JSON list of C-alpha atoms in Angstrom, two decimals:
[
{"chain": "A", "resi": 133, "resn": "MET", "atom": "CA", "xyz": [0.00, 0.00, 0.00]},
{"chain": "A", "resi": 134, "resn": "THR", "atom": "CA", "xyz": [1.28, 3.45, -0.94]},
{"chain": "A", "resi": 135, "resn": "ILE", "atom": "CA", "xyz": [0.44, 6.15, 1.57]},
{"chain": "A", "resi": 136, "resn": "LYS", "atom": "CA", "xyz": [-0.45, 9.37, -0.21]},
{"chain": "A", "resi": 137, "resn": "GLY", "atom": "CA", "xyz": [-1.96, 11.22, 2.74]},
{"chain": "A", "resi": 138, "resn": "VAL", "atom": "CA", "xyz": [-1.63, 11.26, 6.52]},
{"chain": "A", "resi": 139, "resn": "LEU", "atom": "CA", "xyz": [-4.35, 12.39, 8.93]},
{"chain": "A", "resi": 140, "resn": "PHE", "atom": "CA", "xyz": [-3.30, 13.48, 12.41]},
{"chain": "A", "resi": 141, "resn": "ASP", "atom": "CA", "xyz": [-5.23, 13.93, 15.60]},
{"chain": "A", "resi": 142, "resn": "PHE", "atom": "CA", "xyz": [-4.52, 17.22, 17.42]},
{"chain": "A", "resi": 143, "resn": "SER", "atom": "CA", "xyz": [-4.41, 16.92, 21.21]},
{"chain": "A", "resi": 144, "resn": "GLY", "atom": "CA", "xyz": [-2.00, 14.30, 22.50]},
{"chain": "A", "resi": 145, "resn": "THR", "atom": "CA", "xyz": [-0.71, 13.60, 18.99]},
{"chain": "A", "resi": 146, "resn": "LEU", "atom": "CA", "xyz": [0.70, 16.78, 17.45]},
{"chain": "A", "resi": 147, "resn": "PHE", "atom": "CA", "xyz": [0.24, 19.15, 20.41]},
{"chain": "A", "resi": 148, "resn": "ARG", "atom": "CA", "xyz": [-0.12, 18.89, 24.18]},
{"chain": "A", "resi": 149, "resn": "ILE", "atom": "CA", "xyz": [-2.13, 21.18, 26.47]},
{"chain": "A", "resi": 150, "resn": "GLU", "atom": "CA", "xyz": [-0.29, 22.90, 29.32]},
{"chain": "A", "resi": 151, "resn": "PRO", "atom": "CA", "xyz": [-0.41, 21.32, 32.82]},
{"chain": "A", "resi": 152, "resn": "THR", "atom": "CA", "xyz": [-3.50, 22.12, 34.87]},
{"chain": "A", "resi": 153, "resn": "ALA", "atom": "CA", "xyz": [-1.58, 24.15, 37.46]},
{"chain": "A", "resi": 154, "resn": "SER", "atom": "CA", "xyz": [0.00, 26.31, 34.74]},
{"chain": "A", "resi": 155, "resn": "TRP", "atom": "CA", "xyz": [-3.44, 26.80, 33.16]},
{"chain": "A", "resi": 156, "resn": "LEU", "atom": "CA", "xyz": [-4.96, 27.95, 36.42]},
{"chain": "A", "resi": 157, "resn": "ARG", "atom": "CA", "xyz": [-1.95, 30.10, 37.35]},
{"chain": "A", "resi": 158, "resn": "ALA", "atom": "CA", "xyz": [-2.06, 31.95, 34.01]},
{"chain": "A", "resi": 159, "resn": "VAL", "atom": "CA", "xyz": [-5.77, 32.75, 34.34]},
{"chain": "A", "resi": 160, "resn": "LEU", "atom": "CA", "xyz": [-5.43, 33.93, 37.93]},
{"chain": "A", "resi": 161, "resn": "ALA", "atom": "CA", "xyz": [-2.52, 36.18, 36.96]},
{"chain": "A", "resi": 162, "resn": "GLU", "atom": "CA", "xyz": [-4.47, 37.66, 34.06]},
{"chain": "A", "resi": 163, "resn": "ALA", "atom": "CA", "xyz": [-7.40, 38.37, 36.40]},
{"chain": "A", "resi": 164, "resn": "GLY", "atom": "CA", "xyz": [-5.17, 39.81, 39.12]},
{"chain": "A", "resi": 165, "resn": "VAL", "atom": "CA", "xyz": [-6.29, 37.15, 41.58]},
{"chain": "A", "resi": 166, "resn": "THR", "atom": "CA", "xyz": [-3.80, 35.76, 44.08]},
{"chain": "A", "resi": 167, "resn": "LEU", "atom": "CA", "xyz": [-4.11, 32.39, 45.83]},
{"chain": "A", "resi": 168, "resn": "PRO", "atom": "CA", "xyz": [-1.63, 30.99, 48.33]},
{"chain": "A", "resi": 169, "resn": "GLU", "atom": "CA", "xyz": [0.46, 28.37, 46.54]},
{"chain": "A", "resi": 170, "resn": "PRO", "atom": "CA", "xyz": [-0.90, 25.41, 48.56]},
{"chain": "A", "resi": 171, "resn": "GLU", "atom": "CA", "xyz": [-4.46, 26.48, 47.76]},
{"chain": "A", "resi": 172, "resn": "LEU", "atom": "CA", "xyz": [-3.61, 26.99, 44.09]},
{"chain": "A", "resi": 173, "resn": "VAL", "atom": "CA", "xyz": [-2.13, 23.49, 43.91]},
{"chain": "A", "resi": 174, "resn": "ARG", "atom": "CA", "xyz": [-5.17, 21.96, 45.62]},
{"chain": "A", "resi": 175, "resn": "THR", "atom": "CA", "xyz": [-7.54, 23.81, 43.31]},
{"chain": "A", "resi": 176, "resn": "ALA", "atom": "CA", "xyz": [-5.60, 22.68, 40.24]},
{"chain": "A", "resi": 177, "resn": "GLU", "atom": "CA", "xyz": [-5.75, 19.09, 41.46]},
{"chain": "A", "resi": 178, "resn": "ARG", "atom": "CA", "xyz": [-9.51, 19.34, 41.90]},
{"chain": "A", "resi": 179, "resn": "LEU", "atom": "CA", "xyz": [-9.94, 20.84, 38.43]},
{"chain": "A", "resi": 180, "resn": "GLU", "atom": "CA", "xyz": [-7.86, 18.03, 36.96]},
{"chain": "A", "resi": 181, "resn": "SER", "atom": "CA", "xyz": [-9.86, 15.39, 38.80]},
{"chain": "A", "resi": 182, "resn": "ALA", "atom": "CA", "xyz": [-13.06, 17.00, 37.50]},
{"chain": "A", "resi": 183, "resn": "GLY", "atom": "CA", "xyz": [-11.74, 16.79, 33.92]},
{"chain": "A", "resi": 184, "resn": "ALA", "atom": "CA", "xyz": [-12.23, 20.54, 33.49]},
{"chain": "A", "resi": 185, "resn": "LEU", "atom": "CA", "xyz": [-9.26, 21.12, 31.17]},
{"chain": "A", "resi": 186, "resn": "ALA", "atom": "CA", "xyz": [-10.08, 20.14, 27.60]},
{"chain": "A", "resi": 187, "resn": "GLY", "atom": "CA", "xyz": [-7.17, 18.14, 26.25]},
{"chain": "A", "resi": 188, "resn": "GLY", "atom": "CA", "xyz": [-6.12, 17.20, 29.76]},
{"chain": "A", "resi": 189, "resn": "ALA", "atom": "CA", "xyz": [-7.16, 14.36, 32.03]},
{"chain": "A", "resi": 190, "resn": "LEU", "atom": "CA", "xyz": [-10.60, 12.83, 31.67]},
{"chain": "A", "resi": 191, "resn": "PRO", "atom": "CA", "xyz": [-13.01, 13.13, 34.63]},
{"chain": "A", "resi": 192, "resn": "ALA", "atom": "CA", "xyz": [-11.80, 10.85, 37.41]},
{"chain": "A", "resi": 193, "resn": "GLY", "atom": "CA", "xyz": [-15.24, 9.88, 38.66]},
{"chain": "A", "resi": 194, "resn": "PRO", "atom": "CA", "xyz": [-18.88, 9.65, 37.56]},
{"chain": "A", "resi": 195, "resn": "LEU", "atom": "CA", "xyz": [-20.20, 12.75, 35.85]},
{"chain": "A", "resi": 196, "resn": "PRO", "atom": "CA", "xyz": [-22.95, 14.79, 37.47]},
{"chain": "A", "resi": 197, "resn": "ASP", "atom": "CA", "xyz": [-26.34, 13.79, 36.08]},
{"chain": "A", "resi": 198, "resn": "ASP", "atom": "CA", "xyz": [-26.86, 17.16, 34.42]},
{"chain": "A", "resi": 199, "resn": "LEU", "atom": "CA", "xyz": [-23.58, 16.86, 32.49]},
{"chain": "A", "resi": 200, "resn": "ALA", "atom": "CA", "xyz": [-23.52, 13.20, 31.49]},
{"chain": "A", "resi": 201, "resn": "ALA", "atom": "CA", "xyz": [-25.63, 13.54, 28.34]},
{"chain": "A", "resi": 202, "resn": "LEU", "atom": "CA", "xyz": [-23.85, 16.75, 27.32]},
{"chain": "A", "resi": 203, "resn": "TRP", "atom": "CA", "xyz": [-20.45, 15.10, 27.76]},
{"chain": "A", "resi": 204, "resn": "ALA", "atom": "CA", "xyz": [-21.30, 12.43, 25.22]},
{"chain": "A", "resi": 205, "resn": "VAL", "atom": "CA", "xyz": [-21.86, 15.02, 22.47]},
{"chain": "A", "resi": 206, "resn": "ARG", "atom": "CA", "xyz": [-19.48, 17.73, 23.67]},
{"chain": "A", "resi": 207, "resn": "ASP", "atom": "CA", "xyz": [-17.47, 17.83, 20.46]},
{"chain": "A", "resi": 208, "resn": "ARG", "atom": "CA", "xyz": [-20.41, 18.27, 18.09]},
{"chain": "A", "resi": 209, "resn": "SER", "atom": "CA", "xyz": [-20.79, 22.02, 18.59]},
{"chain": "A", "resi": 210, "resn": "ALA", "atom": "CA", "xyz": [-18.97, 24.99, 20.08]},
{"chain": "A", "resi": 211, "resn": "GLU", "atom": "CA", "xyz": [-21.86, 25.56, 22.47]},
{"chain": "A", "resi": 212, "resn": "ALA", "atom": "CA", "xyz": [-21.87, 21.98, 23.78]},
{"chain": "A", "resi": 213, "resn": "HIS", "atom": "CA", "xyz": [-18.10, 21.98, 24.20]},
{"chain": "A", "resi": 214, "resn": "ARG", "atom": "CA", "xyz": [-18.05, 25.17, 26.26]},
{"chain": "A", "resi": 215, "resn": "ALA", "atom": "CA", "xyz": [-21.04, 24.10, 28.34]},
{"chain": "A", "resi": 216, "resn": "ALA", "atom": "CA", "xyz": [-19.53, 20.70, 29.10]},
{"chain": "A", "resi": 217, "resn": "PHE", "atom": "CA", "xyz": [-16.12, 21.94, 30.21]},
{"chain": "A", "resi": 218, "resn": "THR", "atom": "CA", "xyz": [-17.28, 25.02, 32.09]},
{"chain": "A", "resi": 219, "resn": "GLY", "atom": "CA", "xyz": [-19.86, 22.77, 33.74]},
{"chain": "A", "resi": 220, "resn": "LEU", "atom": "CA", "xyz": [-17.09, 20.49, 34.95]},
{"chain": "A", "resi": 221, "resn": "SER", "atom": "CA", "xyz": [-15.03, 23.48, 36.05]},
{"chain": "A", "resi": 222, "resn": "ARG", "atom": "CA", "xyz": [-17.93, 24.80, 38.11]},
{"chain": "A", "resi": 223, "resn": "GLN", "atom": "CA", "xyz": [-17.80, 21.68, 40.24]},
{"chain": "A", "resi": 224, "resn": "VAL", "atom": "CA", "xyz": [-14.72, 23.35, 41.79]},
{"chain": "A", "resi": 225, "resn": "PRO", "atom": "CA", "xyz": [-15.18, 26.62, 43.73]},
{"chain": "A", "resi": 226, "resn": "LEU", "atom": "CA", "xyz": [-13.07, 29.54, 42.47]},
{"chain": "A", "resi": 227, "resn": "PRO", "atom": "CA", "xyz": [-12.61, 33.03, 43.95]},
{"chain": "A", "resi": 228, "resn": "ASP", "atom": "CA", "xyz": [-14.69, 34.60, 41.17]},
{"chain": "A", "resi": 229, "resn": "PRO", "atom": "CA", "xyz": [-17.37, 32.73, 39.17]},
{"chain": "A", "resi": 230, "resn": "GLU", "atom": "CA", "xyz": [-16.22, 34.47, 35.99]},
{"chain": "A", "resi": 231, "resn": "LEU", "atom": "CA", "xyz": [-12.94, 32.58, 36.22]},
{"chain": "A", "resi": 232, "resn": "HIS", "atom": "CA", "xyz": [-14.62, 29.43, 34.93]},
{"chain": "A", "resi": 233, "resn": "ASP", "atom": "CA", "xyz": [-15.21, 31.05, 31.53]},
{"chain": "A", "resi": 234, "resn": "ALA", "atom": "CA", "xyz": [-11.74, 32.60, 31.65]},
{"chain": "A", "resi": 235, "resn": "LEU", "atom": "CA", "xyz": [-10.25, 29.14, 32.14]},
{"chain": "A", "resi": 236, "resn": "TYR", "atom": "CA", "xyz": [-12.14, 27.84, 29.13]},
{"chain": "A", "resi": 237, "resn": "ASP", "atom": "CA", "xyz": [-11.02, 30.82, 27.04]},
{"chain": "A", "resi": 238, "resn": "ARG", "atom": "CA", "xyz": [-7.40, 30.28, 28.07]},
{"chain": "A", "resi": 239, "resn": "HIS", "atom": "CA", "xyz": [-7.33, 26.71, 26.80]},
{"chain": "A", "resi": 240, "resn": "MET", "atom": "CA", "xyz": [-8.18, 27.92, 23.28]},
{"chain": "A", "resi": 241, "resn": "THR", "atom": "CA", "xyz": [-5.13, 30.20, 23.08]},
{"chain": "A", "resi": 242, "resn": "PRO", "atom": "CA", "xyz": [-1.90, 29.22, 21.31]},
{"chain": "A", "resi": 243, "resn": "ALA", "atom": "CA", "xyz": [0.00, 29.92, 24.54]},
{"chain": "A", "resi": 244, "resn": "ALA", "atom": "CA", "xyz": [-1.81, 27.03, 26.23]},
{"chain": "A", "resi": 245, "resn": "TRP", "atom": "CA", "xyz": [-0.48, 24.49, 23.71]},
{"chain": "A", "resi": 246, "resn": "GLN", "atom": "CA", "xyz": [2.96, 23.18, 22.88]},
{"chain": "A", "resi": 247, "resn": "PRO", "atom": "CA", "xyz": [3.88, 21.09, 19.85]},
{"chain": "A", "resi": 248, "resn": "TYR", "atom": "CA", "xyz": [5.70, 17.84, 20.46]},
{"chain": "A", "resi": 249, "resn": "PRO", "atom": "CA", "xyz": [9.43, 18.19, 19.73]},
{"chain": "A", "resi": 250, "resn": "ASP", "atom": "CA", "xyz": [9.20, 16.33, 16.42]},
{"chain": "A", "resi": 251, "resn": "THR", "atom": "CA", "xyz": [5.88, 17.74, 15.18]},
{"chain": "A", "resi": 252, "resn": "ILE", "atom": "CA", "xyz": [7.26, 20.38, 12.81]},
{"chain": "A", "resi": 253, "resn": "GLU", "atom": "CA", "xyz": [10.04, 18.07, 11.61]},
{"chain": "A", "resi": 254, "resn": "VAL", "atom": "CA", "xyz": [7.63, 15.26, 10.73]},
{"chain": "A", "resi": 255, "resn": "LEU", "atom": "CA", "xyz": [5.06, 17.52, 9.07]},
{"chain": "A", "resi": 256, "resn": "GLY", "atom": "CA", "xyz": [7.78, 19.27, 7.08]},
{"chain": "A", "resi": 257, "resn": "THR", "atom": "CA", "xyz": [9.28, 15.96, 5.98]},
{"chain": "A", "resi": 258, "resn": "LEU", "atom": "CA", "xyz": [5.90, 14.74, 4.79]},
{"chain": "A", "resi": 259, "resn": "ARG", "atom": "CA", "xyz": [5.44, 17.94, 2.81]},
{"chain": "A", "resi": 260, "resn": "GLY", "atom": "CA", "xyz": [8.88, 17.46, 1.26]},
{"chain": "A", "resi": 261, "resn": "ARG", "atom": "CA", "xyz": [7.94, 13.93, 0.20]},
{"chain": "A", "resi": 262, "resn": "GLY", "atom": "CA", "xyz": [4.73, 15.15, -1.44]},
{"chain": "A", "resi": 263, "resn": "VAL", "atom": "CA", "xyz": [2.46, 13.50, 1.14]},
{"chain": "A", "resi": 264, "resn": "ALA", "atom": "CA", "xyz": [-0.75, 15.39, 1.88]},
{"chain": "A", "resi": 265, "resn": "VAL", "atom": "CA", "xyz": [-1.51, 16.18, 5.53]},
{"chain": "A", "resi": 266, "resn": "GLY", "atom": "CA", "xyz": [-4.85, 16.61, 7.27]},
{"chain": "A", "resi": 267, "resn": "VAL", "atom": "CA", "xyz": [-5.87, 17.21, 10.88]},
{"chain": "A", "resi": 268, "resn": "VAL", "atom": "CA", "xyz": [-8.95, 15.41, 12.22]},
{"chain": "A", "resi": 269, "resn": "SER", "atom": "CA", "xyz": [-9.96, 16.51, 15.70]},
{"chain": "A", "resi": 270, "resn": "ASN", "atom": "CA", "xyz": [-12.81, 16.11, 18.14]},
{"chain": "A", "resi": 271, "resn": "ILE", "atom": "CA", "xyz": [-12.93, 19.70, 19.32]},
{"chain": "A", "resi": 272, "resn": "GLY", "atom": "CA", "xyz": [-15.32, 22.57, 19.97]},
{"chain": "A", "resi": 273, "resn": "TRP", "atom": "CA", "xyz": [-13.25, 25.53, 18.72]},
{"chain": "A", "resi": 274, "resn": "ASP", "atom": "CA", "xyz": [-11.02, 26.61, 15.84]},
{"chain": "A", "resi": 275, "resn": "LEU", "atom": "CA", "xyz": [-7.53, 25.24, 16.42]},
{"chain": "A", "resi": 276, "resn": "ARG", "atom": "CA", "xyz": [-6.05, 26.81, 13.27]},
{"chain": "A", "resi": 277, "resn": "PRO", "atom": "CA", "xyz": [-4.59, 29.79, 15.21]},
{"chain": "A", "resi": 278, "resn": "VAL", "atom": "CA", "xyz": [-2.64, 27.31, 17.37]},
{"chain": "A", "resi": 279, "resn": "PHE", "atom": "CA", "xyz": [-1.10, 25.79, 14.26]},
{"chain": "A", "resi": 280, "resn": "ARG", "atom": "CA", "xyz": [-0.34, 29.21, 12.79]},
{"chain": "A", "resi": 281, "resn": "GLU", "atom": "CA", "xyz": [1.28, 30.54, 15.96]},
{"chain": "A", "resi": 282, "resn": "HIS", "atom": "CA", "xyz": [3.53, 27.51, 16.33]},
{"chain": "A", "resi": 283, "resn": "GLY", "atom": "CA", "xyz": [4.52, 27.34, 12.66]},
{"chain": "A", "resi": 284, "resn": "ALA", "atom": "CA", "xyz": [2.67, 24.13, 11.81]},
{"chain": "A", "resi": 285, "resn": "ASP", "atom": "CA", "xyz": [-0.12, 25.51, 9.61]},
{"chain": "A", "resi": 286, "resn": "PRO", "atom": "CA", "xyz": [1.95, 25.72, 6.38]},
{"chain": "A", "resi": 287, "resn": "TYR", "atom": "CA", "xyz": [2.28, 21.93, 6.44]},
{"chain": "A", "resi": 288, "resn": "VAL", "atom": "CA", "xyz": [-1.44, 21.18, 6.85]},
{"chain": "A", "resi": 289, "resn": "ASP", "atom": "CA", "xyz": [-3.57, 20.88, 3.72]},
{"chain": "A", "resi": 290, "resn": "ALA", "atom": "CA", "xyz": [-6.98, 20.38, 5.36]},
{"chain": "A", "resi": 291, "resn": "TYR", "atom": "CA", "xyz": [-8.71, 20.41, 8.73]},
{"chain": "A", "resi": 292, "resn": "ALA", "atom": "CA", "xyz": [-11.74, 18.29, 9.66]},
{"chain": "A", "resi": 293, "resn": "LEU", "atom": "CA", "xyz": [-12.99, 19.58, 13.00]},
{"chain": "A", "resi": 294, "resn": "SER", "atom": "CA", "xyz": [-15.91, 17.86, 14.69]},
{"chain": "A", "resi": 295, "resn": "TYR", "atom": "CA", "xyz": [-17.75, 21.00, 15.74]},
{"chain": "A", "resi": 296, "resn": "GLU", "atom": "CA", "xyz": [-17.73, 22.32, 12.16]},
{"chain": "A", "resi": 297, "resn": "HIS", "atom": "CA", "xyz": [-19.45, 19.18, 10.87]},
{"chain": "A", "resi": 298, "resn": "GLY", "atom": "CA", "xyz": [-21.64, 18.24, 13.82]},
{"chain": "A", "resi": 299, "resn": "ILE", "atom": "CA", "xyz": [-20.12, 14.77, 14.01]},
{"chain": "A", "resi": 300, "resn": "GLN", "atom": "CA", "xyz": [-17.30, 13.38, 16.10]},
{"chain": "A", "resi": 301, "resn": "LYS", "atom": "CA", "xyz": [-14.82, 10.54, 15.93]},
{"chain": "A", "resi": 302, "resn": "PRO", "atom": "CA", "xyz": [-15.12, 7.56, 15.69]},
{"chain": "A", "resi": 303, "resn": "ASP", "atom": "CA", "xyz": [-17.85, 8.41, 13.16]},
{"chain": "A", "resi": 304, "resn": "THR", "atom": "CA", "xyz": [-16.29, 7.52, 9.81]},
{"chain": "A", "resi": 305, "resn": "ARG", "atom": "CA", "xyz": [-17.91, 10.56, 8.19]},
{"chain": "A", "resi": 306, "resn": "LEU", "atom": "CA", "xyz": [-15.42, 12.90, 9.85]},
{"chain": "A", "resi": 307, "resn": "PHE", "atom": "CA", "xyz": [-12.46, 10.95, 8.43]},
{"chain": "A", "resi": 308, "resn": "ALA", "atom": "CA", "xyz": [-14.22, 10.87, 5.07]},
{"chain": "A", "resi": 309, "resn": "HIS", "atom": "CA", "xyz": [-14.50, 14.67, 5.10]},
{"chain": "A", "resi": 310, "resn": "ALA", "atom": "CA", "xyz": [-10.74, 14.86, 5.59]},
{"chain": "A", "resi": 311, "resn": "CYS", "atom": "CA", "xyz": [-9.96, 12.37, 2.85]},
{"chain": "A", "resi": 312, "resn": "ASP", "atom": "CA", "xyz": [-12.28, 14.19, 0.45]},
{"chain": "A", "resi": 313, "resn": "ALA", "atom": "CA", "xyz": [-10.62, 17.51, 1.29]},
{"chain": "A", "resi": 314, "resn": "LEU", "atom": "CA", "xyz": [-7.22, 16.00, 0.50]},
{"chain": "A", "resi": 315, "resn": "GLY", "atom": "CA", "xyz": [-8.54, 14.29, -2.63]},
{"chain": "A", "resi": 316, "resn": "ILE", "atom": "CA", "xyz": [-7.11, 10.97, -1.49]},
{"chain": "A", "resi": 317, "resn": "ALA", "atom": "CA", "xyz": [-8.86, 7.62, -1.09]},
{"chain": "A", "resi": 318, "resn": "PRO", "atom": "CA", "xyz": [-9.08, 6.23, 2.45]},
{"chain": "A", "resi": 319, "resn": "GLN", "atom": "CA", "xyz": [-7.17, 3.14, 1.30]},
{"chain": "A", "resi": 320, "resn": "ASP", "atom": "CA", "xyz": [-4.20, 5.42, 0.53]},
{"chain": "A", "resi": 321, "resn": "THR", "atom": "CA", "xyz": [-4.42, 7.24, 3.85]},
{"chain": "A", "resi": 322, "resn": "LEU", "atom": "CA", "xyz": [-2.83, 6.75, 7.27]},
{"chain": "A", "resi": 323, "resn": "MET", "atom": "CA", "xyz": [-4.54, 8.03, 10.43]},
{"chain": "A", "resi": 324, "resn": "VAL", "atom": "CA", "xyz": [-2.24, 8.87, 13.36]},
{"chain": "A", "resi": 325, "resn": "GLY", "atom": "CA", "xyz": [-3.78, 9.38, 16.79]},
{"chain": "A", "resi": 326, "resn": "ASP", "atom": "CA", "xyz": [-3.51, 8.64, 20.48]},
{"chain": "A", "resi": 327, "resn": "GLU", "atom": "CA", "xyz": [-6.99, 7.33, 21.26]},
{"chain": "A", "resi": 328, "resn": "PRO", "atom": "CA", "xyz": [-7.81, 3.83, 19.96]},
{"chain": "A", "resi": 329, "resn": "ARG", "atom": "CA", "xyz": [-11.58, 4.17, 20.19]},
{"chain": "A", "resi": 330, "resn": "ALA", "atom": "CA", "xyz": [-11.91, 7.59, 18.56]},
{"chain": "A", "resi": 331, "resn": "ASP", "atom": "CA", "xyz": [-9.02, 7.54, 16.12]},
{"chain": "A", "resi": 332, "resn": "GLY", "atom": "CA", "xyz": [-9.44, 3.86, 15.41]},
{"chain": "A", "resi": 333, "resn": "GLY", "atom": "CA", "xyz": [-12.69, 4.68, 13.66]},
{"chain": "A", "resi": 334, "resn": "ALA", "atom": "CA", "xyz": [-10.64, 5.55, 10.58]},
{"chain": "A", "resi": 335, "resn": "ALA", "atom": "CA", "xyz": [-9.99, 1.83, 10.09]},
{"chain": "A", "resi": 336, "resn": "ASP", "atom": "CA", "xyz": [-13.69, 1.29, 9.44]},
{"chain": "A", "resi": 337, "resn": "LEU", "atom": "CA", "xyz": [-13.36, 3.65, 6.48]},
{"chain": "A", "resi": 338, "resn": "GLY", "atom": "CA", "xyz": [-10.40, 1.71, 5.12]},
{"chain": "A", "resi": 339, "resn": "CYS", "atom": "CA", "xyz": [-7.53, 3.85, 6.42]},
{"chain": "A", "resi": 340, "resn": "ALA", "atom": "CA", "xyz": [-4.41, 2.41, 7.97]},
{"chain": "A", "resi": 341, "resn": "VAL", "atom": "CA", "xyz": [-4.07, 3.49, 11.61]},
{"chain": "A", "resi": 342, "resn": "HIS", "atom": "CA", "xyz": [-1.05, 4.17, 13.80]},
{"chain": "A", "resi": 343, "resn": "PHE", "atom": "CA", "xyz": [-1.17, 5.12, 17.49]},
{"chain": "A", "resi": 344, "resn": "VAL", "atom": "CA", "xyz": [1.19, 7.26, 19.56]},
{"chain": "A", "resi": 345, "resn": "ASP", "atom": "CA", "xyz": [1.36, 7.64, 23.33]},
{"chain": "A", "resi": 346, "resn": "HIS", "atom": "CA", "xyz": [-0.39, 10.68, 24.84]},
{"chain": "A", "resi": 347, "resn": "ARG", "atom": "CA", "xyz": [2.43, 11.82, 27.12]},
{"chain": "A", "resi": 348, "resn": "PRO", "atom": "CA", "xyz": [3.87, 15.14, 28.29]},
{"chain": "A", "resi": 349, "resn": "VAL", "atom": "CA", "xyz": [5.99, 16.91, 25.69]},
{"chain": "A", "resi": 350, "resn": "THR", "atom": "CA", "xyz": [9.21, 16.36, 27.62]},
{"chain": "A", "resi": 351, "resn": "GLU", "atom": "CA", "xyz": [8.55, 12.61, 27.80]},
{"chain": "A", "resi": 352, "resn": "ARG", "atom": "CA", "xyz": [7.89, 12.05, 24.09]},
{"chain": "A", "resi": 353, "resn": "PRO", "atom": "CA", "xyz": [10.64, 13.67, 22.03]},
{"chain": "A", "resi": 354, "resn": "ASP", "atom": "CA", "xyz": [10.33, 11.47, 18.95]},
{"chain": "A", "resi": 355, "resn": "GLY", "atom": "CA", "xyz": [7.01, 9.66, 19.11]},
{"chain": "A", "resi": 356, "resn": "LEU", "atom": "CA", "xyz": [5.95, 10.84, 15.66]},
{"chain": "A", "resi": 357, "resn": "ARG", "atom": "CA", "xyz": [9.09, 9.89, 13.76]},
{"chain": "A", "resi": 358, "resn": "PRO", "atom": "CA", "xyz": [8.01, 6.25, 13.20]},
{"chain": "A", "resi": 359, "resn": "VAL", "atom": "CA", "xyz": [5.29, 7.66, 10.95]},
{"chain": "A", "resi": 360, "resn": "LEU", "atom": "CA", "xyz": [7.97, 8.53, 8.43]},
{"chain": "A", "resi": 361, "resn": "ASP", "atom": "CA", "xyz": [9.09, 4.89, 8.31]},
{"chain": "A", "resi": 362, "resn": "LEU", "atom": "CA", "xyz": [5.51, 3.80, 7.62]},
{"chain": "A", "resi": 363, "resn": "ILE", "atom": "CA", "xyz": [5.34, 6.11, 4.61]},
{"chain": "A", "resi": 364, "resn": "GLY", "atom": "CA", "xyz": [8.43, 4.58, 3.05]}
]
């Protein structure tokens, strides 16, 4: 099989969200709110346990009844995504209720994301080999500014974002949108992701699939490079 196009997941594959404590600290600083360090650490731990940071840890326990149904469809619209994650955040008391929306807004900024060390190298190498690149993400906001700010956008030919289509992985239709945008048949396409259930849906369309570990940036310096060997 000749791979003519590669689809990548976003969070945990090409980029990683900042740690929860850094996320909270940045928002508090922007708002001019000061918390004693032990309290800040405890609050960040509670937010992480709640699953309040999109792209971070999943909720550690059962979801509140009023959020369970919303959680299942959170990536199908911008409104559902914001409501789900601010709803989880509101399970944790903060000094000012407006901080919950500020936390959500922060996670959409380029400053909150860091590319993996080999992201630009791998995307650039694929471009040099004439391989088309797409990004397929379950997400509730426009991630293109993150790619532009970090210098990755020039290497991406198409984006298929769940909230723009009202469908989310593992639905094969989202992968099909990406393949159509690249003009490449699924059978000539490789999907690279970190989540077997969601990203593995590409296999049902006929794509080859390769998984990487969702790890902190410092712990995964070259997790994407094996993709280049798969292309040949």
